[in-house]
Amino acid sequence: MRTCPVCDSVIAGRIDKIFCSVKCKSICQYERRQSKEVFYLEVDRQLKTNRKLLKTYSYKGYTTVQKAELINDGFNPNFFTHYWKNKRGDVYLFVYDYGFLDLEKSGKSKYLIVMWQKFMEKKVKF
């Protein structure tokens, strides 16, 4: 008697069959992925959280918000997808299509939140 490694029910059918059903096979694959790709899934979750927060605070596409407020909501500035440097040398860190710039304004720590613009794209000539 062979039993399913997921639900311990008896396996009927082919001799090389491992799972009792497609559902159990899917559950096993999902659990393996969760344990093997922990780092990837954590980074992906944080990037999604960061983008959601930047989008929420920047409903007009350009705004400033206090750092503490954004961080208290779950924002982590160490997770970003790319950066853009303007002519003045300011480096904007982007999470997909929303970017933020670290500012000191009126003695308070803030982030300037912007949306990605067409002019920010690099034109590479070969």
PDB file of C-alpha atoms in Angstrom:
ATOM      1  CA  MET A   1       0.000   0.000   0.000  1.00  0.00           C
ATOM      2  CA  ARG A   2       1.353   3.380  -1.047  1.00  0.00           C
ATOM      3  CA  THR A   3       0.153   6.541   0.677  1.00  0.00           C
ATOM      4  CA  CYS A   4       0.095  10.156  -0.445  1.00  0.00           C
ATOM      5  CA  PRO A   5       2.872  12.237   1.217  1.00  0.00           C
ATOM      6  CA  VAL A   6       0.482  15.185   1.596  1.00  0.00           C
ATOM      7  CA  CYS A   7      -2.783  13.733   2.922  1.00  0.00           C
ATOM      8  CA  ASP A   8      -1.819  10.116   3.779  1.00  0.00           C
ATOM      9  CA  SER A   9      -4.644   8.632   1.729  1.00  0.00           C
ATOM     10  CA  VAL A  10      -4.148   5.443  -0.249  1.00  0.00           C
ATOM     11  CA  ILE A  11      -2.834   5.902  -3.815  1.00  0.00           C
ATOM     12  CA  ALA A  12      -4.628   3.951  -6.513  1.00  0.00           C
ATOM     13  CA  GLY A  13      -3.462   3.617 -10.098  1.00  0.00           C
ATOM     14  CA  ARG A  14      -0.038   3.531 -11.709  1.00  0.00           C
ATOM     15  CA  ILE A  15       2.833   2.040  -9.746  1.00  0.00           C
ATOM     16  CA  ASP A  16       4.993   5.196 -10.154  1.00  0.00           C
ATOM     17  CA  LYS A  17       2.236   7.560  -9.013  1.00  0.00           C
ATOM     18  CA  ILE A  18       3.363   9.674  -6.026  1.00  0.00           C
ATOM     19  CA  PHE A  19       0.284  11.726  -5.120  1.00  0.00           C
ATOM     20  CA  CYS A  20      -3.349  10.705  -4.786  1.00  0.00           C
ATOM     21  CA  SER A  21      -4.661  13.737  -6.705  1.00  0.00           C
ATOM     22  CA  VAL A  22      -3.689  16.799  -8.695  1.00  0.00           C
ATOM     23  CA  LYS A  23      -4.629  18.926  -5.678  1.00  0.00           C
ATOM     24  CA  CYS A  24      -2.100  17.126  -3.426  1.00  0.00           C
ATOM     25  CA  LYS A  25       0.593  17.422  -6.097  1.00  0.00           C
ATOM     26  CA  SER A  26      -0.078  21.155  -6.364  1.00  0.00           C
ATOM     27  CA  ILE A  27       0.033  21.584  -2.580  1.00  0.00           C
ATOM     28  CA  CYS A  28       3.403  19.817  -2.434  1.00  0.00           C
ATOM     29  CA  GLN A  29       4.863  21.957  -5.244  1.00  0.00           C
ATOM     30  CA  TYR A  30       3.589  25.142  -3.576  1.00  0.00           C
ATOM     31  CA  GLU A  31       5.156  24.186  -0.222  1.00  0.00           C
ATOM     32  CA  ARG A  32       8.484  23.322  -1.861  1.00  0.00           C
ATOM     33  CA  ARG A  33       8.533  26.679  -3.640  1.00  0.00           C
ATOM     34  CA  GLN A  34       7.723  28.533  -0.430  1.00  0.00           C
ATOM     35  CA  SER A  35      10.640  26.892   1.376  1.00  0.00           C
ATOM     36  CA  LYS A  36      13.166  27.142  -1.493  1.00  0.00           C
ATOM     37  CA  GLU A  37      12.454  30.717  -2.550  1.00  0.00           C
ATOM     38  CA  VAL A  38      12.083  32.414   0.832  1.00  0.00           C
ATOM     39  CA  PHE A  39      14.461  35.291   0.041  1.00  0.00           C
ATOM     40  CA  TYR A  40      12.932  35.969  -3.385  1.00  0.00           C
ATOM     41  CA  LEU A  41       9.397  35.973  -1.966  1.00  0.00           C
ATOM     42  CA  GLU A  42      10.352  38.341   0.881  1.00  0.00           C
ATOM     43  CA  VAL A  43      12.008  40.804  -1.518  1.00  0.00           C
ATOM     44  CA  ASP A  44       9.060  40.606  -3.912  1.00  0.00           C
ATOM     45  CA  ARG A  45       6.595  41.216  -1.057  1.00  0.00           C
ATOM     46  CA  GLN A  46       8.555  44.263   0.162  1.00  0.00           C
ATOM     47  CA  LEU A  47       8.819  45.732  -3.349  1.00  0.00           C
ATOM     48  CA  LYS A  48       5.061  45.388  -3.778  1.00  0.00           C
ATOM     49  CA  THR A  49       4.465  47.006  -0.384  1.00  0.00           C
ATOM     50  CA  ASN A  50       6.827  49.876  -1.217  1.00  0.00           C
ATOM     51  CA  ARG A  51       5.159  50.520  -4.589  1.00  0.00           C
ATOM     52  CA  LYS A  52       1.684  50.419  -3.068  1.00  0.00           C
ATOM     53  CA  LEU A  53       2.660  52.956  -0.397  1.00  0.00           C
ATOM     54  CA  LEU A  54       4.389  55.297  -2.859  1.00  0.00           C
ATOM     55  CA  LYS A  55       1.354  55.135  -5.140  1.00  0.00           C
ATOM     56  CA  THR A  56      -1.012  55.799  -2.232  1.00  0.00           C
ATOM     57  CA  TYR A  57       0.897  58.855  -1.025  1.00  0.00           C
ATOM     58  CA  SER A  58       1.570  60.191  -4.518  1.00  0.00           C
ATOM     59  CA  TYR A  59      -1.934  60.319  -5.925  1.00  0.00           C
ATOM     60  CA  LYS A  60      -1.021  63.439  -7.944  1.00  0.00           C
ATOM     61  CA  GLY A  61       2.327  62.101  -9.162  1.00  0.00           C
ATOM     62  CA  TYR A  62       4.518  64.548  -7.193  1.00  0.00           C
ATOM     63  CA  THR A  63       4.406  65.084  -3.439  1.00  0.00           C
ATOM     64  CA  THR A  64       6.439  65.134  -0.228  1.00  0.00           C
ATOM     65  CA  VAL A  65       5.783  62.985   2.813  1.00  0.00           C
ATOM     66  CA  GLN A  66       7.538  62.621   6.152  1.00  0.00           C
ATOM     67  CA  LYS A  67       9.919  59.671   6.308  1.00  0.00           C
ATOM     68  CA  ALA A  68       8.629  58.457   9.651  1.00  0.00           C
ATOM     69  CA  GLU A  69       5.048  58.330   8.405  1.00  0.00           C
ATOM     70  CA  LEU A  70       5.967  56.271   5.349  1.00  0.00           C
ATOM     71  CA  ILE A  71       8.251  53.930   7.300  1.00  0.00           C
ATOM     72  CA  ASN A  72       5.598  53.394   9.993  1.00  0.00           C
ATOM     73  CA  ASP A  73       3.265  52.179   7.235  1.00  0.00           C
ATOM     74  CA  GLY A  74       5.787  49.473   6.247  1.00  0.00           C
ATOM     75  CA  PHE A  75       7.968  51.249   3.682  1.00  0.00           C
ATOM     76  CA  ASN A  76      11.585  50.062   3.514  1.00  0.00           C
ATOM     77  CA  PRO A  77      13.887  52.380   1.491  1.00  0.00           C
ATOM     78  CA  ASN A  78      16.477  49.609   1.060  1.00  0.00           C
ATOM     79  CA  PHE A  79      14.241  47.851  -1.475  1.00  0.00           C
ATOM     80  CA  PHE A  80      14.047  49.496  -4.904  1.00  0.00           C
ATOM     81  CA  THR A  81      14.250  48.374  -8.527  1.00  0.00           C
ATOM     82  CA  HIS A  82      16.363  51.063 -10.190  1.00  0.00           C
ATOM     83  CA  TYR A  83      17.566  54.643  -9.850  1.00  0.00           C
ATOM     84  CA  TRP A  84      17.683  57.848 -11.876  1.00  0.00           C
ATOM     85  CA  LYS A  85      20.147  60.702 -11.463  1.00  0.00           C
ATOM     86  CA  ASN A  86      19.137  64.205 -12.533  1.00  0.00           C
ATOM     87  CA  LYS A  87      21.446  66.939 -13.854  1.00  0.00           C
ATOM     88  CA  ARG A  88      21.972  68.349 -10.358  1.00  0.00           C
ATOM     89  CA  GLY A  89      23.219  64.970  -9.147  1.00  0.00           C
ATOM     90  CA  ASP A  90      20.165  64.041  -7.079  1.00  0.00           C
ATOM     91  CA  VAL A  91      19.599  60.283  -7.077  1.00  0.00           C
ATOM     92  CA  TYR A  92      15.980  59.159  -7.153  1.00  0.00           C
ATOM     93  CA  LEU A  93      15.392  55.558  -6.117  1.00  0.00           C
ATOM     94  CA  PHE A  94      12.499  53.909  -7.963  1.00  0.00           C
ATOM     95  CA  VAL A  95      10.179  51.056  -7.139  1.00  0.00           C
ATOM     96  CA  TYR A  96       8.968  50.246 -10.638  1.00  0.00           C
ATOM     97  CA  ASP A  97       7.196  53.456 -11.723  1.00  0.00           C
ATOM     98  CA  TYR A  98       7.273  55.423  -8.444  1.00  0.00           C
ATOM     99  CA  GLY A  99      10.430  57.051  -7.149  1.00  0.00           C
ATOM    100  CA  PHE A 100      11.541  58.781  -3.993  1.00  0.00           C
ATOM    101  CA  LEU A 101      14.269  61.258  -3.111  1.00  0.00           C
ATOM    102  CA  ASP A 102      15.634  61.693   0.402  1.00  0.00           C
ATOM    103  CA  LEU A 103      15.167  65.339   1.512  1.00  0.00           C
ATOM    104  CA  GLU A 104      15.866  67.529   4.504  1.00  0.00           C
ATOM    105  CA  LYS A 105      13.153  70.170   4.362  1.00  0.00           C
ATOM    106  CA  SER A 106      12.546  72.686   7.151  1.00  0.00           C
ATOM    107  CA  GLY A 107      14.633  70.565   9.512  1.00  0.00           C
ATOM    108  CA  LYS A 108      12.462  67.503   8.898  1.00  0.00           C
ATOM    109  CA  SER A 109      13.344  64.288   7.099  1.00  0.00           C
ATOM    110  CA  LYS A 110      11.063  63.785   4.112  1.00  0.00           C
ATOM    111  CA  TYR A 111      10.775  61.891   0.876  1.00  0.00           C
ATOM    112  CA  LEU A 112       9.889  63.562  -2.384  1.00  0.00           C
ATOM    113  CA  ILE A 113       7.744  61.069  -4.308  1.00  0.00           C
ATOM    114  CA  VAL A 114       7.579  61.239  -8.101  1.00  0.00           C
ATOM    115  CA  MET A 115       6.251  59.156 -10.956  1.00  0.00           C
ATOM    116  CA  TRP A 116       8.513  57.838 -13.722  1.00  0.00           C
ATOM    117  CA  GLN A 117       8.521  60.201 -16.694  1.00  0.00           C
ATOM    118  CA  LYS A 118       9.417  59.588 -20.322  1.00  0.00           C
ATOM    119  CA  PHE A 119      12.358  62.045 -20.182  1.00  0.00           C
ATOM    120  CA  MET A 120      14.035  59.883 -17.515  1.00  0.00           C
ATOM    121  CA  GLU A 121      14.737  57.091 -19.968  1.00  0.00           C
ATOM    122  CA  LYS A 122      18.340  56.745 -21.080  1.00  0.00           C
ATOM    123  CA  LYS A 123      18.997  56.854 -24.755  1.00  0.00           C
ATOM    124  CA  VAL A 124      21.822  54.456 -25.508  1.00  0.00           C
ATOM    125  CA  LYS A 125      23.631  54.859 -28.842  1.00  0.00           C
ATOM    126  CA  PHE A 126      25.626  52.021 -30.370  1.00  0.00           C
TER     127      PHE A 126
END
